[in-house]
mmCIF file with all atom_site columns, C-alpha atoms in Angstrom:
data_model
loop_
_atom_site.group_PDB
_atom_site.id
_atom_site.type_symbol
_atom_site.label_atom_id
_atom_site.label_alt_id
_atom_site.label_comp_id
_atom_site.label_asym_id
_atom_site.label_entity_id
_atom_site.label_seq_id
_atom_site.pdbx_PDB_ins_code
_atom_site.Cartn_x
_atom_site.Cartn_y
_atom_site.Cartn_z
_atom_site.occupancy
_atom_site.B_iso_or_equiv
_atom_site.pdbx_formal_charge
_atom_site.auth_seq_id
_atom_site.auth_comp_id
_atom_site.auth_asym_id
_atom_site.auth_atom_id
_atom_site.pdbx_PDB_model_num
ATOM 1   C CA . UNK A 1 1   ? 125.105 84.112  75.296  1.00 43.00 ? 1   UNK A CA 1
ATOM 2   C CA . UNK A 1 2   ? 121.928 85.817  76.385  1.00 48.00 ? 2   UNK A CA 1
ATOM 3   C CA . UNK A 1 3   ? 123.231 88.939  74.325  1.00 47.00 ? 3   UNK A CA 1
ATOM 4   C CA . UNK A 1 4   ? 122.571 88.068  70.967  1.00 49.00 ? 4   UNK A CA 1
ATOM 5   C CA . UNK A 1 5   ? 119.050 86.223  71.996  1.00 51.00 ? 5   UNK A CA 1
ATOM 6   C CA . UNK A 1 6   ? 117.878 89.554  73.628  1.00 51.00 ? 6   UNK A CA 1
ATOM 7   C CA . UNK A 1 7   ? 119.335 92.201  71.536  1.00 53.00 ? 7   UNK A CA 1
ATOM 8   C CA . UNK A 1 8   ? 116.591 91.339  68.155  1.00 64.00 ? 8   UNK A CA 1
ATOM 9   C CA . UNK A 1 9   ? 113.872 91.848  70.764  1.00 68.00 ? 9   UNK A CA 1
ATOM 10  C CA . UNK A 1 10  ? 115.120 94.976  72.060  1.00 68.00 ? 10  UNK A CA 1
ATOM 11  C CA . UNK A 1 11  ? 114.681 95.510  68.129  1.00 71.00 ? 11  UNK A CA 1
ATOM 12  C CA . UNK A 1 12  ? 111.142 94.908  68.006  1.00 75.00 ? 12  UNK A CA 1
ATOM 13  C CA . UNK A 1 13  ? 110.062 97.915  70.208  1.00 75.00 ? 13  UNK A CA 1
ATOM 14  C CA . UNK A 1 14  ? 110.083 100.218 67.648  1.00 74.00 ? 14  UNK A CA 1
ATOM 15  C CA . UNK A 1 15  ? 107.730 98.034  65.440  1.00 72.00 ? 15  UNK A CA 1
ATOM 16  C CA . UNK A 1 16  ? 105.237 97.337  68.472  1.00 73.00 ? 16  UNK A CA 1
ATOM 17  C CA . UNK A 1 17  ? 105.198 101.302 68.994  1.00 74.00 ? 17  UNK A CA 1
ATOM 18  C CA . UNK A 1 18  ? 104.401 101.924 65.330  1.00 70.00 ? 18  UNK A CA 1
ATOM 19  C CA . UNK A 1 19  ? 101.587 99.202  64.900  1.00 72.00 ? 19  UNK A CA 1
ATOM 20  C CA . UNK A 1 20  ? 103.290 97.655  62.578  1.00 71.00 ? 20  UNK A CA 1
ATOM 21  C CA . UNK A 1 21  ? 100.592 94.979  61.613  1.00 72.00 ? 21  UNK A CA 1
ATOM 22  C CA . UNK A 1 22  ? 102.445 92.109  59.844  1.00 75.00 ? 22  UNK A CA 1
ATOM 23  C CA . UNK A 1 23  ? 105.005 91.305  62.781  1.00 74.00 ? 23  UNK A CA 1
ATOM 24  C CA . UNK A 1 24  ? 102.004 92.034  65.496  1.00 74.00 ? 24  UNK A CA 1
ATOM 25  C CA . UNK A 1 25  ? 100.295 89.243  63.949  1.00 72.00 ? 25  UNK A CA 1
ATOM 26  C CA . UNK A 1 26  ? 102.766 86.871  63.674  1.00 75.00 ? 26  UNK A CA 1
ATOM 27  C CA . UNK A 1 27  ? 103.877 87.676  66.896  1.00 77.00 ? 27  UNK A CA 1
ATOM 28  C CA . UNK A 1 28  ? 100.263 87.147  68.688  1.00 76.00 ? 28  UNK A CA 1
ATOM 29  C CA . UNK A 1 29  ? 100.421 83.727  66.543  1.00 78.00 ? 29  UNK A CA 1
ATOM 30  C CA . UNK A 1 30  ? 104.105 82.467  67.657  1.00 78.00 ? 30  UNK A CA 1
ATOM 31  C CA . UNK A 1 31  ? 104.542 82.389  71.764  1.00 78.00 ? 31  UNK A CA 1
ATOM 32  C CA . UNK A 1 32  ? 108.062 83.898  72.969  1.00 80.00 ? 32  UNK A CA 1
ATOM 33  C CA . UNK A 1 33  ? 108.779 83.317  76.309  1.00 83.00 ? 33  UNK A CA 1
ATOM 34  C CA . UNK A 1 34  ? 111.632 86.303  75.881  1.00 84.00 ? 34  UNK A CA 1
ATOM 35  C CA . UNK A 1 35  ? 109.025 88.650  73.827  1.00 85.00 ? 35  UNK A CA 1
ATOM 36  C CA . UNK A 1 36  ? 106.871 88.522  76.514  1.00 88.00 ? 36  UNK A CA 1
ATOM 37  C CA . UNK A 1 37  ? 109.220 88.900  79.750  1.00 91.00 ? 37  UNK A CA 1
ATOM 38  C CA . UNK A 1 38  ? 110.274 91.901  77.927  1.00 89.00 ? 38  UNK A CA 1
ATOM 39  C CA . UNK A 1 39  ? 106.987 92.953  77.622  1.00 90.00 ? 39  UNK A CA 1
ATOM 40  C CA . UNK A 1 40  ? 106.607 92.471  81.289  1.00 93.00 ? 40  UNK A CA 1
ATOM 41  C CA . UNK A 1 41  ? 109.433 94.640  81.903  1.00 92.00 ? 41  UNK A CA 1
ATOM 42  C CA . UNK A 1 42  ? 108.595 97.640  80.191  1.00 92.00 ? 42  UNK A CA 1
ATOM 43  C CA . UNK A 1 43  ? 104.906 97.352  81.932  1.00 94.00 ? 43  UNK A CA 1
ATOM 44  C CA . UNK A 1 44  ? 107.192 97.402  85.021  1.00 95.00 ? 44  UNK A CA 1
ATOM 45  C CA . UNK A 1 45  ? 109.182 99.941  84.144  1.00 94.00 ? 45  UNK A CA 1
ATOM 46  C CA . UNK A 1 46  ? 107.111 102.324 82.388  1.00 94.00 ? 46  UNK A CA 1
ATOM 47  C CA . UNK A 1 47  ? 104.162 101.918 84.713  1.00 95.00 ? 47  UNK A CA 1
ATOM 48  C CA . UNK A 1 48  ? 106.621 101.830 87.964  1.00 95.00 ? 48  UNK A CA 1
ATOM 49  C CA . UNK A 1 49  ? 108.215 105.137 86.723  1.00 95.00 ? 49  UNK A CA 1
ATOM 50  C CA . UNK A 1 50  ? 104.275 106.303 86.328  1.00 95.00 ? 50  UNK A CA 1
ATOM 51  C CA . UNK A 1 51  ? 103.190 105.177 89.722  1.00 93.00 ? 51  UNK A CA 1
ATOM 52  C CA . UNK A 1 52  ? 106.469 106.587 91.468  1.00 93.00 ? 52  UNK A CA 1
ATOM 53  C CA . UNK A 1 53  ? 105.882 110.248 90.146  1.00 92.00 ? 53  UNK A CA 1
ATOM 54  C CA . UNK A 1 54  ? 101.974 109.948 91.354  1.00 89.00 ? 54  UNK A CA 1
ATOM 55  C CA . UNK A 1 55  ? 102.631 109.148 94.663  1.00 88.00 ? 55  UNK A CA 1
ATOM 56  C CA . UNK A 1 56  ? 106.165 111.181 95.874  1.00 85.00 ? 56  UNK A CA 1
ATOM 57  C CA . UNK A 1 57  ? 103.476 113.866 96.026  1.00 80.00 ? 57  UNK A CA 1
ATOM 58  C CA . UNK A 1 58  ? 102.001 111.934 99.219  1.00 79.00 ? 58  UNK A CA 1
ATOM 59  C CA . UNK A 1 59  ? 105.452 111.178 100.653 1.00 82.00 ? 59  UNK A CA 1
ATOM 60  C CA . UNK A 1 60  ? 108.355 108.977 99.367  1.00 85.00 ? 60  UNK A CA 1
ATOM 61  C CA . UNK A 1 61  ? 107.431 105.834 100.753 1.00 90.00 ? 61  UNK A CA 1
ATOM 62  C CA . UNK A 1 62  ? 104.209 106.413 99.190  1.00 88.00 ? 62  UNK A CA 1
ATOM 63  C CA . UNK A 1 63  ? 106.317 106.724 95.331  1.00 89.00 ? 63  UNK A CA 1
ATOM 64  C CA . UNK A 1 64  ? 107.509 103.937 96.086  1.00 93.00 ? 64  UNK A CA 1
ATOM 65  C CA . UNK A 1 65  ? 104.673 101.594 97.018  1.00 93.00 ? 65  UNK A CA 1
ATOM 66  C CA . UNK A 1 66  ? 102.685 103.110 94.339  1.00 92.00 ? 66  UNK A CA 1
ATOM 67  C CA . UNK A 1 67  ? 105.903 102.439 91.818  1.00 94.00 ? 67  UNK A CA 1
ATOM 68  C CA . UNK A 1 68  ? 105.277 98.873  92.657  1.00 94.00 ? 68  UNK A CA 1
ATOM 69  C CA . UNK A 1 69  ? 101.536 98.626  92.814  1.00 95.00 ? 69  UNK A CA 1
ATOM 70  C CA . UNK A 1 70  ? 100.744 100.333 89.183  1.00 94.00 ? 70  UNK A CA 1
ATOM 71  C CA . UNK A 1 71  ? 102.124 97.684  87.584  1.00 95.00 ? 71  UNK A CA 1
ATOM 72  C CA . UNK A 1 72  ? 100.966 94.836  89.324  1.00 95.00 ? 72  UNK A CA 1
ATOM 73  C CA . UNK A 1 73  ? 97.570  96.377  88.465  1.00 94.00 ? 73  UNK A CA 1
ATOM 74  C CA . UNK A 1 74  ? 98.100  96.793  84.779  1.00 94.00 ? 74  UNK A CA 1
ATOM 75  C CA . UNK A 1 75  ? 99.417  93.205  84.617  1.00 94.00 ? 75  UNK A CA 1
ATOM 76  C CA . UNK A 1 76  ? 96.401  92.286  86.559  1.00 95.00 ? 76  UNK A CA 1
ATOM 77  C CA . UNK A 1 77  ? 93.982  94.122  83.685  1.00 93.00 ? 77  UNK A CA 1
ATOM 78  C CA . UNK A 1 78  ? 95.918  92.793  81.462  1.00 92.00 ? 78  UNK A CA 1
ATOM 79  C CA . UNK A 1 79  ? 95.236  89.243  82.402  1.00 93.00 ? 79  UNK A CA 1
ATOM 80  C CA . UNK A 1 80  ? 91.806  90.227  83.081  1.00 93.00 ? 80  UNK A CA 1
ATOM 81  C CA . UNK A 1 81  ? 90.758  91.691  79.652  1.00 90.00 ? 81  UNK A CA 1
ATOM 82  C CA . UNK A 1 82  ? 92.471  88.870  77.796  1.00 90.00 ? 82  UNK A CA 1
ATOM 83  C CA . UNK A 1 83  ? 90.329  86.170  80.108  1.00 91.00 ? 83  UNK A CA 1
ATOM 84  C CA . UNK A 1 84  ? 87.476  88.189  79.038  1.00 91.00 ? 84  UNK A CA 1
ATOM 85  C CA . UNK A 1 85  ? 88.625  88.106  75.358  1.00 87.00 ? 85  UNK A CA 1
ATOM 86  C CA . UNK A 1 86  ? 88.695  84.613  75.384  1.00 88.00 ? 86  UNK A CA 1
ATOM 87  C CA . UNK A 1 87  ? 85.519  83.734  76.540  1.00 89.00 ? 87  UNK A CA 1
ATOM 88  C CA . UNK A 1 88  ? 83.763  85.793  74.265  1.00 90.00 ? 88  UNK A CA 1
ATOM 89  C CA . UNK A 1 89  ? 85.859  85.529  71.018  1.00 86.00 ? 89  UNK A CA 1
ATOM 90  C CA . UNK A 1 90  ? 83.933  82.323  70.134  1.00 85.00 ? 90  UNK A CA 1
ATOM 91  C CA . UNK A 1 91  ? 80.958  83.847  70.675  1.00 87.00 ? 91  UNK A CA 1
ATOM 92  C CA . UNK A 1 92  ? 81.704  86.678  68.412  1.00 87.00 ? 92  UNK A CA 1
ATOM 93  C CA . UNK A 1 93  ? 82.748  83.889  65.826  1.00 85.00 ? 93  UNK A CA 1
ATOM 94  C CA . UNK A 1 94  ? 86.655  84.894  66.174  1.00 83.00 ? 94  UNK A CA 1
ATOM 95  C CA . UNK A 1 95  ? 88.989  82.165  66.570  1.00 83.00 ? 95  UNK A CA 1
ATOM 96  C CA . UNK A 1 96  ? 90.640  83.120  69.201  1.00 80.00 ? 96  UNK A CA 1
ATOM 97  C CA . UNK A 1 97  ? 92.654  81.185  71.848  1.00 82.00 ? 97  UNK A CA 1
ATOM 98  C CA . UNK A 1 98  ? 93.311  82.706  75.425  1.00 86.00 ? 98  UNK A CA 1
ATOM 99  C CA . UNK A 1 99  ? 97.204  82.779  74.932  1.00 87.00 ? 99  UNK A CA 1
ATOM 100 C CA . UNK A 1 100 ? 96.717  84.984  71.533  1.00 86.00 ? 100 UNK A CA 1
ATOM 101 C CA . UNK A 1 101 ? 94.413  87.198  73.310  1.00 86.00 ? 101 UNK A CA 1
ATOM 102 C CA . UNK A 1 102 ? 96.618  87.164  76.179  1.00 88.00 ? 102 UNK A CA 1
ATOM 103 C CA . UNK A 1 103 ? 99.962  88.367  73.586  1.00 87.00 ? 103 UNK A CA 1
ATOM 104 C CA . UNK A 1 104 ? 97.369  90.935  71.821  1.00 85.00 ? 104 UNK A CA 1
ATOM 105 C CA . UNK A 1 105 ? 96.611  92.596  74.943  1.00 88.00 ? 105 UNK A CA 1
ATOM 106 C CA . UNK A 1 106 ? 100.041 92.061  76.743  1.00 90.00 ? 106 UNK A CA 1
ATOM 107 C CA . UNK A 1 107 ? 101.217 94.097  73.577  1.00 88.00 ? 107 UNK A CA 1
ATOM 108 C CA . UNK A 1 108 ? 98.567  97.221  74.038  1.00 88.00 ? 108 UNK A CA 1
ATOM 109 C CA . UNK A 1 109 ? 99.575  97.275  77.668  1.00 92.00 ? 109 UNK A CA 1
ATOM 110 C CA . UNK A 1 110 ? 103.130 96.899  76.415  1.00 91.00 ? 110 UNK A CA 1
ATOM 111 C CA . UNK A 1 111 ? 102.141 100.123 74.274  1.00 89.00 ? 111 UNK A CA 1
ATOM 112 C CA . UNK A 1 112 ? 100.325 102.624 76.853  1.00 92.00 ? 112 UNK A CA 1
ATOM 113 C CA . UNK A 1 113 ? 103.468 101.516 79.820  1.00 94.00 ? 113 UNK A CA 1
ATOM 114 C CA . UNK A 1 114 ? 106.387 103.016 77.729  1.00 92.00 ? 114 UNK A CA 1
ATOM 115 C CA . UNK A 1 115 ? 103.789 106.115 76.944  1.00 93.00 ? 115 UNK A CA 1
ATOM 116 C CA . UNK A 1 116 ? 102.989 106.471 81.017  1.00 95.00 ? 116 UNK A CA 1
ATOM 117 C CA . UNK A 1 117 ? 106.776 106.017 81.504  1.00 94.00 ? 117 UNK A CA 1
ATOM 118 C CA . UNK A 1 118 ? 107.239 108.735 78.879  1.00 94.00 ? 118 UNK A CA 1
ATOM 119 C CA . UNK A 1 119 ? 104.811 110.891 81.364  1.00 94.00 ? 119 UNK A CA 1
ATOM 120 C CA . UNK A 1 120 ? 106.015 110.337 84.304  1.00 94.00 ? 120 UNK A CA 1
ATOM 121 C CA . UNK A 1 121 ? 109.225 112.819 84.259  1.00 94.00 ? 121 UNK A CA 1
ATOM 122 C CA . UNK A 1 122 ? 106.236 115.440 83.407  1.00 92.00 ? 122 UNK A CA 1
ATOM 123 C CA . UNK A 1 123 ? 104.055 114.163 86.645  1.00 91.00 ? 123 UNK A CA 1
ATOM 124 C CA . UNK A 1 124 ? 106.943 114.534 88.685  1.00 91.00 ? 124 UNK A CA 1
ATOM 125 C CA . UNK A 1 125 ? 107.773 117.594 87.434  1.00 91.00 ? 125 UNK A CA 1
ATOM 126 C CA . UNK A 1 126 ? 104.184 118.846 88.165  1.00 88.00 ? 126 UNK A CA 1
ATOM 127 C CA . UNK A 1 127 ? 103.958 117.245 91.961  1.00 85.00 ? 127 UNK A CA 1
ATOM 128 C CA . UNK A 1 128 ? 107.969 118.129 92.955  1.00 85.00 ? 128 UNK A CA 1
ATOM 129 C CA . UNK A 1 129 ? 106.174 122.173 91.904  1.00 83.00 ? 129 UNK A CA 1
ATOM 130 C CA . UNK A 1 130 ? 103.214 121.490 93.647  1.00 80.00 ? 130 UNK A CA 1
ATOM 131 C CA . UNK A 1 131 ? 102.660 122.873 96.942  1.00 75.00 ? 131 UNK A CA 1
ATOM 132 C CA . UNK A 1 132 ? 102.634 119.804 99.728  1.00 70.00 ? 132 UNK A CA 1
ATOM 133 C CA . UNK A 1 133 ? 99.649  117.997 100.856 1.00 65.00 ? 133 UNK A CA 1
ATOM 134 C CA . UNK A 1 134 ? 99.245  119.453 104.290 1.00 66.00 ? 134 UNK A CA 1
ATOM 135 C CA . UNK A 1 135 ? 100.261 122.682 104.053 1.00 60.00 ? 135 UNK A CA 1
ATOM 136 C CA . UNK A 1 136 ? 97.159  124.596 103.309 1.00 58.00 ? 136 UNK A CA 1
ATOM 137 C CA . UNK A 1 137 ? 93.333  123.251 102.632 1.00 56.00 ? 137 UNK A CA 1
ATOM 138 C CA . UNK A 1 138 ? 92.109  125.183 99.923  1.00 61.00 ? 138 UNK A CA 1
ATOM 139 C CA . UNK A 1 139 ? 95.706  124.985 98.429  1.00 62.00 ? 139 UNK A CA 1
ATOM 140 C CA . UNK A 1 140 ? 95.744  121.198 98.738  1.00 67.00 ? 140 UNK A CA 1
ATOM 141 C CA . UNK A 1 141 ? 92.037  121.013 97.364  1.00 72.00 ? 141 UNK A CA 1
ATOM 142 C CA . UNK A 1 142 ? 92.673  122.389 93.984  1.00 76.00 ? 142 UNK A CA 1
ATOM 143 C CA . UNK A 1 143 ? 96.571  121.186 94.056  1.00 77.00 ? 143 UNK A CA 1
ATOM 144 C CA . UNK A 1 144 ? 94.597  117.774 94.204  1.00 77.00 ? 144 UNK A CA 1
ATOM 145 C CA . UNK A 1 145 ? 92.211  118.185 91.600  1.00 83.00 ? 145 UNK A CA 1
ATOM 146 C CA . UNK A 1 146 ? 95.139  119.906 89.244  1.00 85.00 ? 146 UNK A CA 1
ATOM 147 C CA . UNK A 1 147 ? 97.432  116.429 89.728  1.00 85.00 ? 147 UNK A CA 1
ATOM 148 C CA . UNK A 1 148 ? 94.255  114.359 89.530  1.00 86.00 ? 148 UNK A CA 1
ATOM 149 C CA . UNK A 1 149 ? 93.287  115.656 86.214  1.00 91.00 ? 149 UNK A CA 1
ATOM 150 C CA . UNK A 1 150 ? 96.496  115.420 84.911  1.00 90.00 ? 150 UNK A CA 1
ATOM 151 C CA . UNK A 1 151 ? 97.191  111.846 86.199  1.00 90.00 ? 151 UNK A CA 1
ATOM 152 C CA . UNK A 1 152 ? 93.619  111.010 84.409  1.00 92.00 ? 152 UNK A CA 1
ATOM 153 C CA . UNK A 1 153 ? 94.704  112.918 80.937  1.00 94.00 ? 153 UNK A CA 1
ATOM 154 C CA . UNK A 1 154 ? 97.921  111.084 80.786  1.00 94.00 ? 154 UNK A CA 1
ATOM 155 C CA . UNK A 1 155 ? 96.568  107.261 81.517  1.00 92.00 ? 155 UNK A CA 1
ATOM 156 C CA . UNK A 1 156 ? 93.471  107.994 79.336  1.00 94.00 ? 156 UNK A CA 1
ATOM 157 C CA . UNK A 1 157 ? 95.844  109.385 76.136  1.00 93.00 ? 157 UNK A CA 1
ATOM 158 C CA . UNK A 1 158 ? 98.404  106.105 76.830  1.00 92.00 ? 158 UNK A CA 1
ATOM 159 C CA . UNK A 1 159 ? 95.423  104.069 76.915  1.00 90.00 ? 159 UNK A CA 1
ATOM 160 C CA . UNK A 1 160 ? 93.394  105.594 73.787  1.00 91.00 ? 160 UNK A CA 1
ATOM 161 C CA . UNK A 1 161 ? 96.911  105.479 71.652  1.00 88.00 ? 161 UNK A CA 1
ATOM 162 C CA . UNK A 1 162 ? 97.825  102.320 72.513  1.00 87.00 ? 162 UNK A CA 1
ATOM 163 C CA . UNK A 1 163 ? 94.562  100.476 71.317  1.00 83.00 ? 163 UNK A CA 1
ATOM 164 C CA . UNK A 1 164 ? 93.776  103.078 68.632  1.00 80.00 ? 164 UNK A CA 1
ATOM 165 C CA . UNK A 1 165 ? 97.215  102.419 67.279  1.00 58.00 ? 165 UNK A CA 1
ATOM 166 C CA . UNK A 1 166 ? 96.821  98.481  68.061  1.00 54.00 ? 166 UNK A CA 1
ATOM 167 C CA . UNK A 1 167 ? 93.365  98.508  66.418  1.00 53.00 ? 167 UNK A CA 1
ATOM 168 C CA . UNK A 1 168 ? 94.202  100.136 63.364  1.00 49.00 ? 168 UNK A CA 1
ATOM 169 C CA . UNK A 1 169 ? 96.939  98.310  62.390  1.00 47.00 ? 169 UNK A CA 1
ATOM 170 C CA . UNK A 1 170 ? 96.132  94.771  62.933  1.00 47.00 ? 170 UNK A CA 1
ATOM 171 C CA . UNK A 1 171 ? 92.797  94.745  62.368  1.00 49.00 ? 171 UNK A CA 1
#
């Protein structure tokens, strides 16, 4: 029975992707328990897929602590900004409530997660070729710095298409 209910949502993914503004907005202005436990997942999927490939370079455990951690902190941001949003839409003269500002930025998070987890076979790819941590010092130093910048590149362009796209469009 849950089958049909879930299947039109998987359906919407494309249209959140592409900024579509007109069913952004009235999703933002309807609340969907559903909509927004799939959200959810693919913050914990894409992010957790993310956060795995950063931290196998470490060790293993480490993947997999950091597969759970990234999106915990996303969801926490996320919950963070749209508090923030809240407070100072009325000041800004928007009428904004905190549970549309919570859905607009659930969505953008929604957004840069499936890019990160679109990353993240390219991060692993980079730290399963990278030489380990410990092996040598100066190796290690600019093996860091190489993963580091890469790690930075790939949450910076999730995060700058995801609200450039989101902006845009709705608006």
């Amino acid at each position: 029975m849950n089958a049909p209910a879930t299947a039109p949502r998987f359906r919407q993914i494309p249209a959140l992707l592409r900024g579509e503004s007109e069913p952004i907005t009235a999703w933002i202005e309807h609340w969907d328990s559903g909509r927004v436990l799939l959200y959810i997942t693919i913050i914990f999927v894409g992010a957790g897929l993310f956060g795995g490939a950063v931290g196998w370079w470490r060790a293993p455990l480490q993947g997999f602590y950091a597969a759970l951690k990234f999106p915990l902190i996303v969801l926490l941001a996320t919950f963070g900004n749209a508090l923030l949003n809240a407070m100072l839409a009325p000041l800004l003269g928007l009428n904004l409530s905190f549970r549309q500002a919570l859905l607009a930025i659930l969505m953008s998070f929604t957004i840069a997660a499936a890019i990160l987890g679109a990353f993240s076979p390219l991060v692993w790819f980079l730290v399963w070729n990278t030489p380990p941590l410990d092996q040598r010092a100066d190796l290690s130093f600019s093996s860091h710095s190489m993963i580091l910048l890469t790690e930075v590149a790939a949450i910076a362009f999730a995060g700058v298409a995801a609200n450039t796209n989101y902006v845009n469009r709705v608006v």
